[in-house]
Short mmCIF file of C-alpha atoms and ligand atoms in Angstrom, two decimals:
data_model
loop_
_atom_site.label_atom_id
_atom_site.label_comp_id
_atom_site.label_asym_id
_atom_site.label_seq_id
_atom_site.Cartn_x
_atom_site.Cartn_y
_atom_site.Cartn_z
CA MET J 460 113.84 101.73 132.05
CA ASN J 461 111.20 99.07 132.59
CA PHE J 462 110.64 96.36 130.00
CA SER J 463 107.94 94.46 131.88
CA PHE J 464 104.22 94.40 131.13
CA THR J 465 101.65 94.90 133.89
CA GLU J 466 99.90 91.91 135.47
CA GLU J 467 96.71 92.90 133.63
CA GLN J 468 98.54 93.00 130.30
CA GLU J 469 100.14 89.60 130.94
CA TYR J 470 96.71 88.16 131.74
CA PHE J 471 95.25 89.63 128.53
CA ARG J 472 98.16 88.07 126.60
CA LYS J 473 97.50 84.68 128.20
CA ILE J 474 93.78 84.76 127.29
CA LEU J 475 94.52 85.72 123.68
CA LYS J 476 97.37 83.22 123.33
CA GLU J 477 95.02 80.39 124.36
CA PHE J 478 92.23 81.69 122.14
CA ALA J 479 94.62 81.92 119.16
CA LYS J 480 95.94 78.40 119.73
CA ASP J 481 92.62 76.68 120.45
CA GLU J 482 90.16 78.55 118.24
CA LEU J 483 92.02 80.39 115.49
CA LEU J 484 94.98 78.25 114.48
CA PRO J 485 92.99 75.08 113.67
CA GLN J 486 90.82 77.04 111.19
CA TYR J 487 93.39 79.49 109.82
CA THR J 488 93.69 77.82 106.41
CA LYS J 489 89.94 77.18 106.09
CA TRP J 490 89.01 80.83 105.39
CA ASP J 491 91.77 81.09 102.80
CA ARG J 492 90.52 78.01 100.95
CA GLU J 493 86.89 79.05 101.14
CA GLY J 494 87.66 82.69 100.35
CA ILE J 495 85.35 84.12 102.99
CA THR J 496 85.75 86.72 105.73
CA PRO J 497 84.86 84.97 109.03
CA LYS J 498 82.67 87.76 110.40
CA HIS J 499 81.65 85.59 113.35
CA LEU J 500 85.30 85.71 114.50
CA TRP J 501 85.34 89.52 114.25
CA ARG J 502 82.34 89.41 116.60
CA LYS J 503 84.17 86.94 118.86
CA LEU J 504 87.07 89.40 119.04
CA GLY J 505 84.50 91.99 120.08
CA GLN J 506 83.44 89.76 123.00
CA LEU J 507 87.09 89.37 124.01
CA GLY J 508 87.50 93.16 124.07
CA VAL J 509 89.97 93.24 121.19
CA ASN J 510 88.01 95.46 118.77
CA GLY J 511 87.37 98.22 121.29
CA LEU J 512 90.85 98.61 122.73
CA ARG J 513 91.24 102.17 121.37
CA ILE J 514 87.60 103.11 121.86
CA PRO J 515 86.36 104.91 125.02
CA ALA J 516 84.26 102.94 127.52
CA GLU J 517 81.20 105.17 126.93
CA TYR J 518 81.09 103.82 123.35
CA GLY J 519 81.59 100.16 124.28
CA GLY J 520 85.39 100.03 124.28
CA SER J 521 87.99 99.90 127.04
CA SER J 522 90.31 102.90 126.33
CA ALA J 523 93.24 100.52 126.68
CA ASP J 524 96.72 101.81 125.94
CA CYS J 525 98.64 101.21 122.72
CA LEU J 526 100.96 98.69 124.40
CA THR J 527 97.99 96.47 125.21
CA THR J 528 96.78 96.80 121.62
CA GLY J 529 100.24 95.61 120.51
CA ILE J 530 99.85 92.47 122.63
CA ALA J 531 96.58 91.71 120.83
CA ALA J 532 98.23 92.18 117.42
CA GLU J 533 101.09 89.82 118.31
CA GLU J 534 98.98 87.07 119.88
CA ILE J 535 96.17 87.04 117.29
CA GLY J 536 98.93 86.94 114.65
CA ARG J 537 100.01 83.59 116.05
CA GLY J 538 96.60 82.07 115.38
CA ASP J 539 95.25 83.76 112.26
CA PHE J 540 97.27 86.47 110.57
CA ASN J 541 94.25 87.78 108.66
CA LEU J 542 92.25 88.37 111.82
CA THR J 543 94.95 90.79 112.96
CA TYR J 544 93.38 93.19 110.47
CA ALA J 545 90.58 93.45 113.05
CA VAL J 546 93.10 94.56 115.69
CA MET J 547 94.86 97.03 113.41
CA LEU J 548 91.90 98.50 111.48
CA ASN J 549 89.71 98.82 114.57
CA ALA J 550 92.51 100.51 116.54
CA LEU J 551 93.30 102.89 113.68
CA ILE J 552 89.69 103.68 112.81
CA GLY J 553 88.56 103.68 116.45
CA GLU J 554 91.19 106.36 117.20
CA ILE J 555 90.36 108.43 114.11
CA ILE J 556 86.63 108.49 114.86
CA THR J 557 87.13 109.08 118.59
CA LYS J 558 89.58 111.95 118.08
CA HIS J 559 88.17 113.68 115.01
CA ALA J 560 84.56 112.75 114.22
CA ASN J 561 81.45 114.51 115.49
CA GLU J 562 79.18 113.03 118.16
CA ASN J 563 76.66 111.60 115.66
CA ILE J 564 79.35 109.56 113.91
CA ARG J 565 80.89 108.42 117.20
CA ALA J 566 77.54 107.30 118.60
CA GLU J 567 76.58 105.53 115.37
CA TRP J 568 79.79 103.63 114.62
CA LEU J 569 82.02 103.19 117.68
CA PRO J 570 79.77 100.74 119.59
CA LYS J 571 79.34 98.63 116.44
CA ILE J 572 83.10 98.55 115.83
CA ALA J 573 83.77 97.57 119.45
CA SER J 574 81.27 94.70 119.35
CA GLY J 575 82.39 93.46 115.94
CA GLU J 576 78.94 94.07 114.52
CA ALA J 577 80.40 96.47 111.93
CA ILE J 578 83.59 96.32 109.90
CA ILE J 579 85.00 99.59 108.60
CA GLY J 580 87.71 99.95 105.96
CA ILE J 581 89.99 102.87 105.18
CA ALA J 582 90.36 104.01 101.58
CA ILE J 583 93.25 106.21 100.51
CA THR J 584 95.08 104.41 97.67
CA GLU J 585 94.05 105.01 94.06
CA PRO J 586 95.18 103.55 90.74
CA SER J 587 97.51 106.52 90.17
CA ALA J 588 98.45 107.32 93.79
CA GLY J 589 99.83 104.79 96.27
CA THR J 590 103.11 105.78 97.91
CA ASP J 591 102.40 109.35 96.83
CA ALA J 592 99.15 109.41 98.80
CA GLY J 593 98.91 113.20 98.52
CA GLY J 594 98.39 112.74 94.77
CA ILE J 595 94.91 111.24 95.04
CA GLN J 596 92.34 112.43 92.51
CA THR J 597 89.02 111.50 94.12
CA THR J 598 87.07 114.68 94.73
CA ALA J 599 84.45 115.74 97.26
CA LYS J 600 82.48 118.81 96.19
CA ARG J 601 80.36 120.67 98.68
CA SER J 602 76.81 121.30 97.55
CA GLY J 603 74.62 122.88 100.22
CA ASP J 604 74.28 120.40 103.10
CA THR J 605 75.99 117.59 101.21
CA TYR J 606 79.28 116.52 99.67
CA VAL J 607 79.34 114.68 96.32
CA LEU J 608 82.22 112.21 95.91
CA ASN J 609 83.63 110.98 92.60
CA GLY J 610 86.67 108.79 91.95
CA GLU J 611 88.19 105.34 92.36
CA LYS J 612 89.98 103.68 95.28
CA SER J 613 92.15 100.62 94.79
CA GLY J 614 93.76 97.95 96.95
CA ILE J 615 91.37 98.51 99.86
CA SER J 616 91.30 95.90 102.64
CA VAL J 617 87.83 94.59 103.59
CA ALA J 618 86.39 96.12 100.40
CA THR J 619 83.96 93.22 100.13
CA ALA J 620 83.30 92.78 103.87
CA ALA J 621 83.00 96.33 105.23
CA ASP J 622 79.82 98.08 106.30
CA ALA J 623 81.39 101.51 105.78
CA PHE J 624 84.64 103.15 104.72
CA ILE J 625 86.65 106.18 105.74
CA ILE J 626 87.30 107.67 102.32
CA PHE J 627 89.88 110.36 101.55
CA ALA J 628 89.04 112.87 98.85
CA LYS J 629 90.24 116.26 97.66
CA THR J 630 88.06 119.10 98.87
CA ASN J 631 90.48 121.71 97.54
CA PRO J 632 92.79 120.31 94.84
CA GLN J 633 94.80 123.59 94.74
CA LEU J 634 96.11 122.98 98.27
CA GLY J 635 97.80 119.61 97.49
CA ASN J 636 98.15 117.49 100.65
CA ARG J 637 96.44 120.20 102.63
CA GLY J 638 93.33 120.04 100.43
CA ILE J 639 92.39 116.50 101.43
CA SER J 640 89.51 115.58 103.75
CA ALA J 641 88.21 112.33 105.23
CA PHE J 642 84.58 111.16 105.17
CA ILE J 643 82.69 108.21 106.52
CA VAL J 644 80.60 106.58 103.82
CA SER J 645 78.22 103.69 104.40
CA LYS J 646 78.63 100.75 102.00
CA ASP J 647 75.07 100.96 100.71
CA THR J 648 75.20 104.65 99.77
CA PRO J 649 73.92 104.97 96.17
CA GLY J 650 76.77 105.39 93.67
CA LEU J 651 79.33 103.35 95.68
CA GLU J 652 80.34 100.04 94.15
CA CYS J 653 82.83 97.58 95.72
CA THR J 654 84.61 94.87 93.77
CA SER J 655 87.06 92.17 94.89
CA TYR J 656 90.54 91.00 93.80
CA GLU J 657 91.93 87.51 93.50
CA ASP J 658 94.91 88.07 95.82
CA MET J 659 98.03 86.00 96.46
CA GLY J 660 97.40 86.12 100.22
CA ASN J 661 95.17 87.86 102.80
CA VAL J 662 92.35 86.17 100.89
CA SER J 663 89.85 86.27 103.76
CA ILE J 664 90.32 90.04 104.00
CA GLY J 665 88.53 90.58 100.69
CA ARG J 666 90.70 93.34 99.24
CA GLY J 667 89.30 95.25 96.30
CA SER J 668 88.38 98.53 94.61
CA LEU J 669 85.75 101.14 95.37
CA TYR J 670 84.10 103.08 92.57
CA LEU J 671 82.42 106.32 93.53
CA GLN J 672 80.02 107.91 91.10
CA ASP J 673 78.16 110.96 92.39
CA VAL J 674 78.10 109.51 95.91
CA GLU J 675 76.10 112.03 97.93
CA ILE J 676 76.59 112.17 101.70
CA HIS J 677 75.46 114.60 104.35
CA ALA J 678 78.09 117.22 105.24
CA ASP J 679 78.27 115.93 108.81
CA HIS J 680 79.99 112.77 107.48
CA LEU J 681 83.16 114.85 107.26
CA ILE J 682 85.78 113.64 109.78
CA GLY J 683 87.90 116.44 111.25
CA GLN J 684 88.24 119.85 109.64
CA GLU J 685 87.76 120.31 105.91
CA ASN J 686 91.15 120.27 104.10
CA GLU J 687 92.91 119.18 107.30
CA GLY J 688 91.81 115.55 107.25
CA PHE J 689 95.03 114.25 105.81
CA ALA J 690 97.35 115.59 108.51
CA GLN J 691 94.92 114.71 111.31
CA VAL J 692 94.30 111.22 110.08
CA MET J 693 97.84 110.40 108.92
CA ASN J 694 98.90 110.43 112.57
CA GLY J 695 96.93 107.18 112.93
CA PHE J 696 99.36 105.42 110.63
CA ASP J 697 102.11 105.76 113.23
CA LEU J 698 99.96 103.38 115.30
CA SER J 699 98.92 100.96 112.55
CA ARG J 700 102.53 100.55 111.39
CA LEU J 701 103.66 99.49 114.86
CA LEU J 702 100.77 97.04 115.10
CA ILE J 703 101.55 95.59 111.67
CA GLY J 704 105.12 94.85 112.79
CA LEU J 705 103.73 92.87 115.73
CA GLN J 706 101.06 91.10 113.63
CA CYS J 707 103.78 89.85 111.30
CA ALA J 708 106.16 88.99 114.15
CA GLY J 709 103.38 86.97 115.84
CA ALA J 710 102.90 84.86 112.70
CA ALA J 711 106.68 84.42 112.38
CA PHE J 712 107.21 83.49 116.05
CA GLN J 713 104.48 80.88 115.73
CA SER J 714 106.22 79.48 112.65
CA LEU J 715 109.54 79.36 114.53
CA ASP J 716 107.92 77.55 117.49
CA GLU J 717 106.40 74.95 115.18
CA THR J 718 109.71 74.55 113.36
CA ILE J 719 111.73 74.14 116.56
CA GLU J 720 109.42 71.27 117.53
CA HIS J 721 109.87 69.72 114.10
CA VAL J 722 113.69 69.88 114.03
CA LYS J 723 113.91 68.29 117.49
CA ILE J 724 112.02 65.24 116.21
CA ARG J 725 112.89 64.88 112.54
CA LYS J 726 116.16 62.99 111.97
CA SER J 727 118.67 62.96 109.13
CA PHE J 728 121.85 60.85 109.09
CA GLY J 729 120.75 59.32 112.41
CA LYS J 730 120.52 62.59 114.36
CA PRO J 731 117.79 65.19 115.04
CA LEU J 732 117.98 68.11 112.61
CA ALA J 733 118.37 70.46 115.58
CA VAL J 734 121.93 69.28 116.28
CA TYR J 735 123.17 70.63 112.94
CA GLN J 736 124.30 74.25 113.05
CA GLY J 737 123.11 74.61 109.45
CA VAL J 738 119.63 74.20 110.96
CA SER J 739 119.94 75.87 114.37
CA PHE J 740 121.80 79.02 113.25
CA PRO J 741 119.13 80.16 110.75
CA ILE J 742 116.52 79.65 113.47
CA VAL J 743 118.64 81.71 115.87
CA THR J 744 119.16 84.44 113.25
CA HIS J 745 115.43 84.84 112.62
CA TYR J 746 114.58 84.66 116.32
CA THR J 747 117.11 87.43 117.05
CA GLN J 748 115.85 89.69 114.25
CA LEU J 749 112.23 89.19 115.31
CA GLU J 750 113.01 89.92 118.96
CA MET J 751 114.67 93.18 117.95
CA VAL J 752 111.78 94.30 115.78
CA LYS J 753 109.26 93.24 118.44
CA TRP J 754 110.89 95.36 121.14
CA GLN J 755 111.26 98.32 118.79
CA ALA J 756 107.50 97.99 118.19
CA TYR J 757 106.68 97.96 121.89
CA ARG J 758 109.03 100.90 122.39
CA GLY J 759 107.17 102.84 119.67
CA LEU J 760 103.83 102.01 121.31
CA TRP J 761 105.19 103.13 124.67
CA LEU J 762 106.32 106.43 123.13
CA ARG J 763 102.83 106.89 121.64
CA ASP J 764 101.22 106.14 125.01
CA HIS J 765 103.46 108.81 126.55
CA GLY J 766 102.66 111.42 123.91
CA GLN J 767 106.20 111.40 122.49
CA LYS J 768 107.31 111.47 118.84
CA HIS J 769 107.45 108.02 117.32
CA SER J 770 107.08 108.33 113.53
CA LYS J 771 110.57 107.08 112.72
CA GLU J 772 110.32 104.19 115.20
CA SER J 773 106.99 103.26 113.65
CA ALA J 774 108.42 103.44 110.13
CA SER J 775 111.38 101.26 111.12
CA VAL J 776 109.02 98.59 112.48
CA LYS J 777 106.79 98.73 109.40
CA TRP J 778 109.82 98.41 107.14
CA LEU J 779 111.63 95.59 108.94
CA GLY J 780 108.77 93.76 110.69
CA PRO J 781 107.10 92.28 107.59
CA LYS J 782 110.49 91.76 105.91
CA TYR J 783 112.09 89.84 108.81
CA SER J 784 108.85 87.92 109.34
CA GLN J 785 108.46 86.73 105.76
CA GLU J 786 112.15 85.77 105.71
CA ALA J 787 111.68 83.76 108.91
CA ILE J 788 108.53 82.02 107.64
CA HIS J 789 110.24 81.21 104.33
CA GLU J 790 113.16 79.62 106.22
CA CYS J 791 110.72 77.68 108.44
CA LEU J 792 109.01 76.35 105.34
CA LEU J 793 112.35 75.08 104.01
CA LEU J 794 113.34 73.53 107.35
CA ASN J 795 110.07 71.59 107.42
CA GLY J 796 110.85 70.04 104.05
CA HIS J 797 108.45 69.10 101.30
CA TYR J 798 105.32 68.77 103.43
CA ALA J 799 105.50 72.45 104.23
CA TYR J 800 105.18 73.17 100.51
CA THR J 801 101.72 71.57 100.59
CA LYS J 802 98.51 73.22 101.76
CA GLU J 803 98.33 70.63 104.54
CA MET J 804 100.53 72.93 106.62
CA PRO J 805 99.92 76.64 107.36
CA LEU J 806 103.41 77.86 106.44
CA GLU J 807 102.84 78.50 102.74
CA GLN J 808 99.74 80.56 103.58
CA ARG J 809 101.53 82.53 106.31
CA LEU J 810 104.24 83.41 103.81
CA ARG J 811 101.67 84.62 101.24
CA ASP J 812 99.74 86.51 103.90
CA VAL J 813 102.69 88.31 105.51
CA ILE J 814 104.13 89.45 102.15
CA GLY J 815 100.95 91.51 101.65
CA LEU J 816 101.92 93.78 104.51
CA GLU J 817 105.32 94.46 102.99
CA ILE J 818 103.20 96.63 100.66
CA GLY J 819 100.00 97.53 102.56
CA ASP J 820 100.22 100.65 104.78
CA GLY J 821 103.43 101.75 103.04
CA THR J 822 106.30 99.92 101.39
CA ALA J 823 109.86 99.68 102.73
CA GLN J 824 110.85 102.72 100.65
CA ALA J 825 107.85 104.75 101.83
CA ASN J 826 108.90 104.10 105.43
CA GLN J 827 112.56 104.78 104.70
CA MET J 828 111.46 108.19 103.37
CA VAL J 829 109.86 108.90 106.77
CA ILE J 830 113.08 107.97 108.59
CA ALA J 831 115.26 109.95 106.14
CA LYS J 832 113.07 113.01 106.59
CA ASP J 833 113.54 112.75 110.37
CA ILE J 834 117.25 111.98 110.64
CA ILE J 835 118.59 113.74 107.51
CA GLY J 836 116.00 116.45 106.98
CA ARG J 837 113.14 117.38 104.70
CA ASP J 838 115.28 119.37 102.23
CA PHE J 839 117.20 116.32 101.14
CA ARG J 840 114.12 114.15 100.56
CA SER J 841 113.05 115.59 97.22
CA TYR J 842 116.42 116.82 95.95
C1 FAD V 341 97.63 93.59 101.50
C2 FAD V 341 97.38 95.03 101.18
C3 FAD V 341 96.44 95.73 101.89
C4 FAD V 341 96.18 97.07 101.57
N1 FAD V 341 95.20 97.74 102.24
C5 FAD V 341 94.92 99.03 101.93
C6 FAD V 341 93.84 99.72 102.58
O1 FAD V 341 93.14 99.17 103.43
N2 FAD V 341 93.62 101.02 102.23
C7 FAD V 341 94.36 101.67 101.29
O2 FAD V 341 94.11 102.85 101.05
N3 FAD V 341 95.37 101.03 100.65
C8 FAD V 341 95.65 99.73 100.93
N4 FAD V 341 96.64 99.06 100.27
C9 FAD V 341 97.38 99.75 99.21
C10 FAD V 341 98.79 100.14 99.70
O3 FAD V 341 98.75 101.09 100.72
C11 FAD V 341 99.59 100.61 98.46
O4 FAD V 341 99.70 99.51 97.60
C12 FAD V 341 100.98 101.10 98.86
O5 FAD V 341 100.90 102.34 99.53
C13 FAD V 341 101.91 101.24 97.64
O6 FAD V 341 101.29 101.94 96.61
P1 FAD V 341 101.29 101.34 95.11
O7 FAD V 341 100.84 99.93 95.20
O8 FAD V 341 100.50 102.26 94.27
O9 FAD V 341 102.80 101.32 94.67
P2 FAD V 341 103.65 102.56 94.07
O10 FAD V 341 103.46 103.78 94.90
O11 FAD V 341 103.38 102.66 92.62
O12 FAD V 341 105.12 102.03 94.29
C14 FAD V 341 105.66 100.98 93.49
C15 FAD V 341 107.07 100.70 93.98
O13 FAD V 341 107.87 101.88 93.84
C16 FAD V 341 108.45 102.24 95.08
N5 FAD V 341 108.49 103.69 95.19
C17 FAD V 341 107.48 104.58 95.00
N6 FAD V 341 107.91 105.83 95.15
C18 FAD V 341 109.23 105.74 95.47
C19 FAD V 341 110.24 106.71 95.78
N7 FAD V 341 109.98 108.02 95.79
N8 FAD V 341 111.48 106.26 96.08
C20 FAD V 341 111.76 104.91 96.06
N9 FAD V 341 110.84 103.97 95.79
C21 FAD V 341 109.59 104.39 95.50
C22 FAD V 341 107.53 101.63 96.14
O14 FAD V 341 108.22 101.41 97.36
C23 FAD V 341 107.12 100.32 95.46
O15 FAD V 341 108.10 99.33 95.67
C24 FAD V 341 96.90 97.71 100.54
C25 FAD V 341 97.85 97.00 99.82
C26 FAD V 341 98.09 95.66 100.12
C27 FAD V 341 99.07 94.90 99.30
#
């Protein structure tokens, strides 16, 4: 076993840690207050090589491994949780396009994703199908050289900021899960309308709905084989779930670091808060839980890099990462006292932001289903 990162990975971590501390953290709450997506920072991440980690060099990326992508998720999470969507979405979408799309799509979109010039969202969820993603009702009907898409997508990250979306639709409703395909659809395609939500957190991500009315796209916008898109593309979620665990852990570790500094200085009854076990033990509990989830995440990424099965590891990280992180941030908020309840400090926003990813990309139960299927067996899942 070897738990160490390479020198190159440690250097990348150092660069991103400094960038997060100096350039992201001071402005983290600004984008939430102003309700805007800081696209210039997505481009900055492009310059730092973060957007193209899972994109081949010939398309402007670096073909870095998944472990390195995990480092980016963790470190950016320390500075601005919402910018970690750039790490996660670009890794997920970069992989999907690289592995499954045709050359025209790769050449058109991958360089723009890597540079941060384009933002692409992924649209699966619908008003009547979330956890049961196979139950989507959006359809894509083939008509000569085109597909015509109709339906509604809900809860989609970057709905108001994206330049294009990977949209899942049924090409053969009789086949259930196996009748679903994925398409890339540019935001300004006639018939596609994007609206925004007023969310509790992740405000600068601009989550919203997509309405598709007779959206006509050329047949070569299909990603992967017709009716096989779901299985091919779902594999990407084993990556995004590991990254999400690290995004959340990064935000929580940063909160713990800030809180440790606070409890060393702040006094009650003549002594620093840190000397009271009622203060230090909760910090230790959250630190321990976060360390465990962090290393399970890196283990999952290592397994993915080595072509080994990692769905249940990924599901365990997606289930416990956001949960342990929001619990840690909540505790940090309490240990900082009443000031942390104001918008002067970032803790209340981190709490709101991290809770979003207890739902996004699959709830705790959805991930527990994946683990149950693996360790107990498929037959007992739908008994
Ligand atoms: C911040 C955020 C970002 C998101 N980004 C995207 C995005 O970019 N693209 C996208 O397509 N979607 C996105 N989503 C949507 C997200 O993937 C769905 O909300 C999620 O899959 C849950 O679906 P649902 O909301 O319809 O809840 P439901 O499926 O209705 O579930 C409601 C509750 O019931 C539980 N439940 C459901 N079925 C079972 C069962 N069989 N056993 C036990 N419990 C069950 C769930 O765990 C949940 O607690 C995002 C959501 C959020 C909050």
